[in-house]
Amino acid sequence: MNFHRYAAAMLAVSCAFSGAAQAQQELFSTIGNREAFAAPGPLLQRVAADRANARIELVAADAGAVHARQGALRMTLPGGIAIEAKQSRHQQLPSGNELWIGRVDMKAQGPNTSRLQAIDHVVDEAILVRSGEELWGTIRVAGALYRLQPVDKGAHALIEVDQQAFPPDEHEEAYKEMVAKSQPVDFRSGSPLATPKAISTIRVMVAFGPAARAAISNPQAAVDLAFAESNQALAATGTEIVFQQAGAIQNYSQAETTNYSTMLSRLTNLSDGFYDTIGSQRNSNTADIVAYVAPVSSGLCGQAAGIATSNANAYFVMNPSCLSGNYTFVHEAAHVVGARHDNDPTLTPYAYGHGYVITSQNRRTVMAVNNGPCSTCTRIGAFSSPNFSIGGVAIGTTTRNDNTRVWKTRGPTVAAFR
């Protein structure tokens, strides 16, 4: 890949307290890149090895500028794109990290003459996780994606992502296997499974193996970002579901493989000598779903144990390179719940449970894939629904493309798995 020897990324911060403007504060400052790229440290080498990372610039970040009273962040992205993100949410996370989310106002919004609810903000949004002096984040501007993460010697990498370079969510054979393992479950209203203990919160236990621990320098911050992105996507169309991390990250030392079907077989078989204790740990942490961050696979971003899985098979594995930016975390969880891809002809368990491609806007929802009919369409943080729009165009249909309804229908059942 091509690197910029000299970075030119600078961010400034301004916010107001009680109506009085605070002096501008520099969040990012340029640092020399010649030595860093001539002799990159191990963290920068890992960033460079990710084929989706199309352009990398090094910056020094003042993480202390990210806090609850910070009303806005101004940023200059690669290519000289100047933006301002205005805070829409701040949260002190259970992990001790801080979450800061801001909306990027890229264009004036005209009156909404449609009966649909516009969610254009999902393509213009910054999500930042502060962990001590580190910042982990994703920044979306007009559908373009940038990632922010710490690298060696206190520096941060500001990365322009080629979203078409993400591996498929599941390759064809893996998806066929998921379809074959779909469970016939009674989803009718009033069935015992439809009576949840917690109708809105799905607890997800995250597990790391040796490869993931080696690939990610700050696992908790990276996981916090994955949960934040997932919850933003779930909230965008009102799925009435929220994800919560179930306990601490579980660490395993067993031998791993890049064959995700094999990994899932080992995870769901609790008596084969590989992950026999994961079931009891899941029970202890009252986890409805288990997510295992597996070794990097060049072939796919993730794979679930099935579609509309049983309680016992509510597992998915994912590529650490796809932990943020591609919505893979919530994509695979959606398979567990019962959602299907846009190009999947299967009509069970829900005929309406497919992703959607908004071709006129060059966008696709979380369950629409990049190896489908629109390989250049960028993914938005929202599930298909006929009641919401991007650019004035509906992001779903009533009869076939309404994964928001899938979440509302079976999400409470999954939330009652533990």
PDB file of N, CA and C in Angstrom, residues 268-325:
ATOM      1  N   THR A 268     -19.184 -24.379  19.802  1.00  0.00           N
ATOM      2  CA  THR A 268     -20.526 -24.855  20.156  1.00  0.00           C
ATOM      3  C   THR A 268     -20.524 -26.284  20.690  1.00  0.00           C
ATOM      4  N   ASN A 269     -19.428 -27.023  20.486  1.00  0.00           N
ATOM      5  CA  ASN A 269     -19.295 -28.370  21.039  1.00  0.00           C
ATOM      6  C   ASN A 269     -18.563 -28.257  22.374  1.00  0.00           C
ATOM      7  N   LEU A 270     -19.265 -28.438  23.446  1.00  0.00           N
ATOM      8  CA  LEU A 270     -18.699 -28.203  24.773  1.00  0.00           C
ATOM      9  C   LEU A 270     -18.053 -29.438  25.383  1.00  0.00           C
ATOM     10  N   SER A 271     -17.762 -30.437  24.546  1.00  0.00           N
ATOM     11  CA  SER A 271     -17.119 -31.649  25.078  1.00  0.00           C
ATOM     12  C   SER A 271     -16.071 -32.208  24.120  1.00  0.00           C
ATOM     13  N   ASP A 272     -15.470 -31.319  23.296  1.00  0.00           N
ATOM     14  CA  ASP A 272     -14.470 -31.802  22.339  1.00  0.00           C
ATOM     15  C   ASP A 272     -13.046 -31.443  22.740  1.00  0.00           C
ATOM     16  N   GLY A 273     -12.878 -30.835  23.925  1.00  0.00           N
ATOM     17  CA  GLY A 273     -11.551 -30.521  24.411  1.00  0.00           C
ATOM     18  C   GLY A 273     -11.000 -29.175  23.987  1.00  0.00           C
ATOM     19  N   PHE A 274     -11.770 -28.381  23.254  1.00  0.00           N
ATOM     20  CA  PHE A 274     -11.273 -27.072  22.822  1.00  0.00           C
ATOM     21  C   PHE A 274     -11.784 -25.950  23.733  1.00  0.00           C
ATOM     22  N   TYR A 275     -13.063 -25.657  23.666  1.00  0.00           N
ATOM     23  CA  TYR A 275     -13.621 -24.545  24.449  1.00  0.00           C
ATOM     24  C   TYR A 275     -14.718 -25.067  25.382  1.00  0.00           C
ATOM     25  N   ASP A 276     -14.397 -26.143  26.082  1.00  0.00           N
ATOM     26  CA  ASP A 276     -15.409 -26.815  26.894  1.00  0.00           C
ATOM     27  C   ASP A 276     -15.910 -25.957  28.046  1.00  0.00           C
ATOM     28  N   THR A 277     -15.130 -24.962  28.469  1.00  0.00           N
ATOM     29  CA  THR A 277     -15.544 -24.129  29.603  1.00  0.00           C
ATOM     30  C   THR A 277     -16.325 -22.890  29.178  1.00  0.00           C
ATOM     31  N   ILE A 278     -16.437 -22.657  27.878  1.00  0.00           N
ATOM     32  CA  ILE A 278     -17.051 -21.405  27.449  1.00  0.00           C
ATOM     33  C   ILE A 278     -18.539 -21.366  27.783  1.00  0.00           C
ATOM     34  N   GLY A 279     -19.177 -22.538  27.811  1.00  0.00           N
ATOM     35  CA  GLY A 279     -20.593 -22.585  28.161  1.00  0.00           C
ATOM     36  C   GLY A 279     -20.838 -22.163  29.599  1.00  0.00           C
ATOM     37  N   SER A 280     -19.996 -22.641  30.528  1.00  0.00           N
ATOM     38  CA  SER A 280     -20.165 -22.256  31.930  1.00  0.00           C
ATOM     39  C   SER A 280     -19.832 -20.784  32.129  1.00  0.00           C
ATOM     40  N   GLN A 281     -18.834 -20.283  31.394  1.00  0.00           N
ATOM     41  CA  GLN A 281     -18.523 -18.854  31.482  1.00  0.00           C
ATOM     42  C   GLN A 281     -19.664 -18.013  30.924  1.00  0.00           C
ATOM     43  N   ARG A 282     -20.274 -18.513  29.876  1.00  0.00           N
ATOM     44  CA  ARG A 282     -21.448 -17.819  29.324  1.00  0.00           C
ATOM     45  C   ARG A 282     -22.564 -17.763  30.363  1.00  0.00           C
ATOM     46  N   ASN A 283     -22.786 -18.867  31.054  1.00  0.00           N
ATOM     47  CA  ASN A 283     -23.818 -18.882  32.092  1.00  0.00           C
ATOM     48  C   ASN A 283     -23.478 -17.926  33.229  1.00  0.00           C
ATOM     49  N   SER A 284     -22.221 -17.940  33.655  1.00  0.00           N
ATOM     50  CA  SER A 284     -21.803 -17.072  34.760  1.00  0.00           C
ATOM     51  C   SER A 284     -21.992 -15.600  34.424  1.00  0.00           C
ATOM     52  N   ASN A 285     -21.772 -15.265  33.163  1.00  0.00           N
ATOM     53  CA  ASN A 285     -21.904 -13.871  32.729  1.00  0.00           C
ATOM     54  C   ASN A 285     -23.284 -13.555  32.164  1.00  0.00           C
ATOM     55  N   THR A 286     -24.208 -14.514  32.266  1.00  0.00           N
ATOM     56  CA  THR A 286     -25.571 -14.368  31.729  1.00  0.00           C
ATOM     57  C   THR A 286     -25.540 -13.744  30.333  1.00  0.00           C
ATOM     58  N   ALA A 287     -24.791 -14.393  29.450  1.00  0.00           N
ATOM     59  CA  ALA A 287     -24.620 -13.892  28.083  1.00  0.00           C
ATOM     60  C   ALA A 287     -25.609 -14.563  27.143  1.00  0.00           C
ATOM     61  N   ASP A 288     -26.362 -13.760  26.431  1.00  0.00           N
ATOM     62  CA  ASP A 288     -27.313 -14.286  25.456  1.00  0.00           C
ATOM     63  C   ASP A 288     -26.611 -14.760  24.187  1.00  0.00           C
ATOM     64  N   ILE A 289     -25.536 -14.077  23.814  1.00  0.00           N
ATOM     65  CA  ILE A 289     -24.759 -14.400  22.613  1.00  0.00           C
ATOM     66  C   ILE A 289     -23.282 -14.389  22.988  1.00  0.00           C
ATOM     67  N   VAL A 290     -22.495 -15.215  22.309  1.00  0.00           N
ATOM     68  CA  VAL A 290     -21.042 -15.215  22.485  1.00  0.00           C
ATOM     69  C   VAL A 290     -20.387 -14.807  21.170  1.00  0.00           C
ATOM     70  N   ALA A 291     -19.472 -13.838  21.240  1.00  0.00           N
ATOM     71  CA  ALA A 291     -18.709 -13.381  20.076  1.00  0.00           C
ATOM     72  C   ALA A 291     -17.241 -13.712  20.300  1.00  0.00           C
ATOM     73  N   TYR A 292     -16.662 -14.493  19.407  1.00  0.00           N
ATOM     74  CA  TYR A 292     -15.249 -14.870  19.516  1.00  0.00           C
ATOM     75  C   TYR A 292     -14.472 -14.148  18.422  1.00  0.00           C
ATOM     76  N   VAL A 293     -13.467 -13.368  18.834  1.00  0.00           N
ATOM     77  CA  VAL A 293     -12.619 -12.667  17.872  1.00  0.00           C
ATOM     78  C   VAL A 293     -11.501 -13.623  17.484  1.00  0.00           C
ATOM     79  N   ALA A 294     -11.566 -14.097  16.253  1.00  0.00           N
ATOM     80  CA  ALA A 294     -10.730 -15.190  15.764  1.00  0.00           C
ATOM     81  C   ALA A 294      -9.503 -14.659  15.020  1.00  0.00           C
ATOM     82  N   PRO A 295      -8.629 -15.541  14.542  1.00  0.00           N
ATOM     83  CA  PRO A 295      -7.500 -15.078  13.738  1.00  0.00           C
ATOM     84  C   PRO A 295      -7.962 -14.379  12.465  1.00  0.00           C
ATOM     85  N   VAL A 296      -7.126 -13.495  11.945  1.00  0.00           N
ATOM     86  CA  VAL A 296      -7.445 -12.774  10.715  1.00  0.00           C
ATOM     87  C   VAL A 296      -7.668 -13.770   9.585  1.00  0.00           C
ATOM     88  N   SER A 297      -8.763 -13.581   8.858  1.00  0.00           N
ATOM     89  CA  SER A 297      -9.052 -14.383   7.677  1.00  0.00           C
ATOM     90  C   SER A 297      -9.082 -13.466   6.472  1.00  0.00           C
ATOM     91  N   SER A 298      -8.374 -13.840   5.413  1.00  0.00           N
ATOM     92  CA  SER A 298      -8.403 -13.026   4.198  1.00  0.00           C
ATOM     93  C   SER A 298      -9.687 -13.240   3.418  1.00  0.00           C
ATOM     94  N   GLY A 299     -10.448 -14.278   3.806  1.00  0.00           N
ATOM     95  CA  GLY A 299     -11.624 -14.636   3.028  1.00  0.00           C
ATOM     96  C   GLY A 299     -12.936 -14.088   3.515  1.00  0.00           C
ATOM     97  N   LEU A 300     -13.033 -13.731   4.804  1.00  0.00           N
ATOM     98  CA  LEU A 300     -14.314 -13.254   5.301  1.00  0.00           C
ATOM     99  C   LEU A 300     -14.142 -12.452   6.579  1.00  0.00           C
ATOM    100  N   CYS A 301     -15.159 -11.614   6.867  1.00  0.00           N
ATOM    101  CA  CYS A 301     -15.138 -10.767   8.061  1.00  0.00           C
ATOM    102  C   CYS A 301     -15.700 -11.478   9.276  1.00  0.00           C
ATOM    103  N   GLY A 302     -16.598 -12.413   9.065  1.00  0.00           N
ATOM    104  CA  GLY A 302     -17.194 -13.091  10.204  1.00  0.00           C
ATOM    105  C   GLY A 302     -18.117 -14.204   9.765  1.00  0.00           C
ATOM    106  N   GLN A 303     -18.615 -14.957  10.737  1.00  0.00           N
ATOM    107  CA  GLN A 303     -19.551 -16.037  10.456  1.00  0.00           C
ATOM    108  C   GLN A 303     -20.301 -16.381  11.730  1.00  0.00           C
ATOM    109  N   ALA A 304     -21.602 -16.571  11.609  1.00  0.00           N
ATOM    110  CA  ALA A 304     -22.430 -16.990  12.735  1.00  0.00           C
ATOM    111  C   ALA A 304     -22.671 -18.491  12.656  1.00  0.00           C
ATOM    112  N   ALA A 305     -23.085 -19.071  13.777  1.00  0.00           N
ATOM    113  CA  ALA A 305     -23.325 -20.513  13.825  1.00  0.00           C
ATOM    114  C   ALA A 305     -24.591 -20.910  13.091  1.00  0.00           C
ATOM    115  N   GLY A 306     -25.381 -19.948  12.679  1.00  0.00           N
ATOM    116  CA  GLY A 306     -26.599 -20.228  11.940  1.00  0.00           C
ATOM    117  C   GLY A 306     -27.441 -18.981  11.838  1.00  0.00           C
ATOM    118  N   ILE A 307     -28.616 -19.120  11.265  1.00  0.00           N
ATOM    119  CA  ILE A 307     -29.571 -18.017  11.152  1.00  0.00           C
ATOM    120  C   ILE A 307     -30.779 -18.364  12.011  1.00  0.00           C
ATOM    121  N   ALA A 308     -31.156 -17.440  12.889  1.00  0.00           N
ATOM    122  CA  ALA A 308     -32.193 -17.707  13.891  1.00  0.00           C
ATOM    123  C   ALA A 308     -31.787 -18.930  14.708  1.00  0.00           C
ATOM    124  N   THR A 309     -30.614 -18.861  15.317  1.00  0.00           N
ATOM    125  CA  THR A 309     -30.061 -20.022  16.011  1.00  0.00           C
ATOM    126  C   THR A 309     -30.844 -20.353  17.276  1.00  0.00           C
ATOM    127  N   SER A 310     -30.620 -21.551  17.738  1.00  0.00           N
ATOM    128  CA  SER A 310     -31.117 -21.929  19.057  1.00  0.00           C
ATOM    129  C   SER A 310     -30.271 -21.243  20.118  1.00  0.00           C
ATOM    130  N   ASN A 311     -30.721 -21.324  21.341  1.00  0.00           N
ATOM    131  CA  ASN A 311     -29.973 -20.785  22.478  1.00  0.00           C
ATOM    132  C   ASN A 311     -28.564 -21.385  22.522  1.00  0.00           C
ATOM    133  N   ALA A 312     -28.470 -22.698  22.356  1.00  0.00           N
ATOM    134  CA  ALA A 312     -27.183 -23.389  22.472  1.00  0.00           C
ATOM    135  C   ALA A 312     -26.190 -22.967  21.397  1.00  0.00           C
ATOM    136  N   ASN A 313     -26.691 -22.502  20.258  1.00  0.00           N
ATOM    137  CA  ASN A 313     -25.814 -22.155  19.137  1.00  0.00           C
ATOM    138  C   ASN A 313     -25.716 -20.655  18.893  1.00  0.00           C
ATOM    139  N   ALA A 314     -25.987 -19.854  19.894  1.00  0.00           N
ATOM    140  CA  ALA A 314     -25.946 -18.395  19.730  1.00  0.00           C
ATOM    141  C   ALA A 314     -24.505 -17.897  19.818  1.00  0.00           C
ATOM    142  N   TYR A 315     -23.720 -18.242  18.819  1.00  0.00           N
ATOM    143  CA  TYR A 315     -22.301 -17.898  18.747  1.00  0.00           C
ATOM    144  C   TYR A 315     -21.991 -17.308  17.378  1.00  0.00           C
ATOM    145  N   PHE A 316     -21.013 -16.406  17.347  1.00  0.00           N
ATOM    146  CA  PHE A 316     -20.435 -16.004  16.068  1.00  0.00           C
ATOM    147  C   PHE A 316     -18.954 -15.719  16.255  1.00  0.00           C
ATOM    148  N   VAL A 317     -18.208 -15.826  15.162  1.00  0.00           N
ATOM    149  CA  VAL A 317     -16.786 -15.494  15.164  1.00  0.00           C
ATOM    150  C   VAL A 317     -16.565 -14.360  14.183  1.00  0.00           C
ATOM    151  N   MET A 318     -15.499 -13.596  14.420  1.00  0.00           N
ATOM    152  CA  MET A 318     -15.240 -12.481  13.516  1.00  0.00           C
ATOM    153  C   MET A 318     -13.756 -12.178  13.415  1.00  0.00           C
ATOM    154  N   ASN A 319     -13.424 -11.539  12.323  1.00  0.00           N
ATOM    155  CA  ASN A 319     -12.077 -11.117  11.978  1.00  0.00           C
ATOM    156  C   ASN A 319     -11.720  -9.861  12.771  1.00  0.00           C
ATOM    157  N   PRO A 320     -10.582  -9.805  13.462  1.00  0.00           N
ATOM    158  CA  PRO A 320     -10.242  -8.588  14.215  1.00  0.00           C
ATOM    159  C   PRO A 320     -10.112  -7.353  13.332  1.00  0.00           C
ATOM    160  N   SER A 321      -9.799  -7.533  12.049  1.00  0.00           N
ATOM    161  CA  SER A 321      -9.705  -6.392  11.136  1.00  0.00           C
ATOM    162  C   SER A 321     -11.063  -5.758  10.871  1.00  0.00           C
ATOM    163  N   CYS A 322     -12.128  -6.495  11.151  1.00  0.00           N
ATOM    164  CA  CYS A 322     -13.487  -6.012  10.890  1.00  0.00           C
ATOM    165  C   CYS A 322     -14.223  -5.639  12.174  1.00  0.00           C
ATOM    166  N   LEU A 323     -13.500  -5.564  13.285  1.00  0.00           N
ATOM    167  CA  LEU A 323     -14.154  -5.306  14.568  1.00  0.00           C
ATOM    168  C   LEU A 323     -14.816  -3.937  14.598  1.00  0.00           C
ATOM    169  N   SER A 324     -14.269  -2.969  13.855  1.00  0.00           N
ATOM    170  CA  SER A 324     -14.915  -1.661  13.747  1.00  0.00           C
ATOM    171  C   SER A 324     -14.911  -1.226  12.290  1.00  0.00           C
ATOM    172  N   GLY A 325     -15.870  -0.374  11.953  1.00  0.00           N
ATOM    173  CA  GLY A 325     -15.926   0.210  10.620  1.00  0.00           C
ATOM    174  C   GLY A 325     -16.881  -0.458   9.665  1.00  0.00           C
TER     175      GLY A 325
END
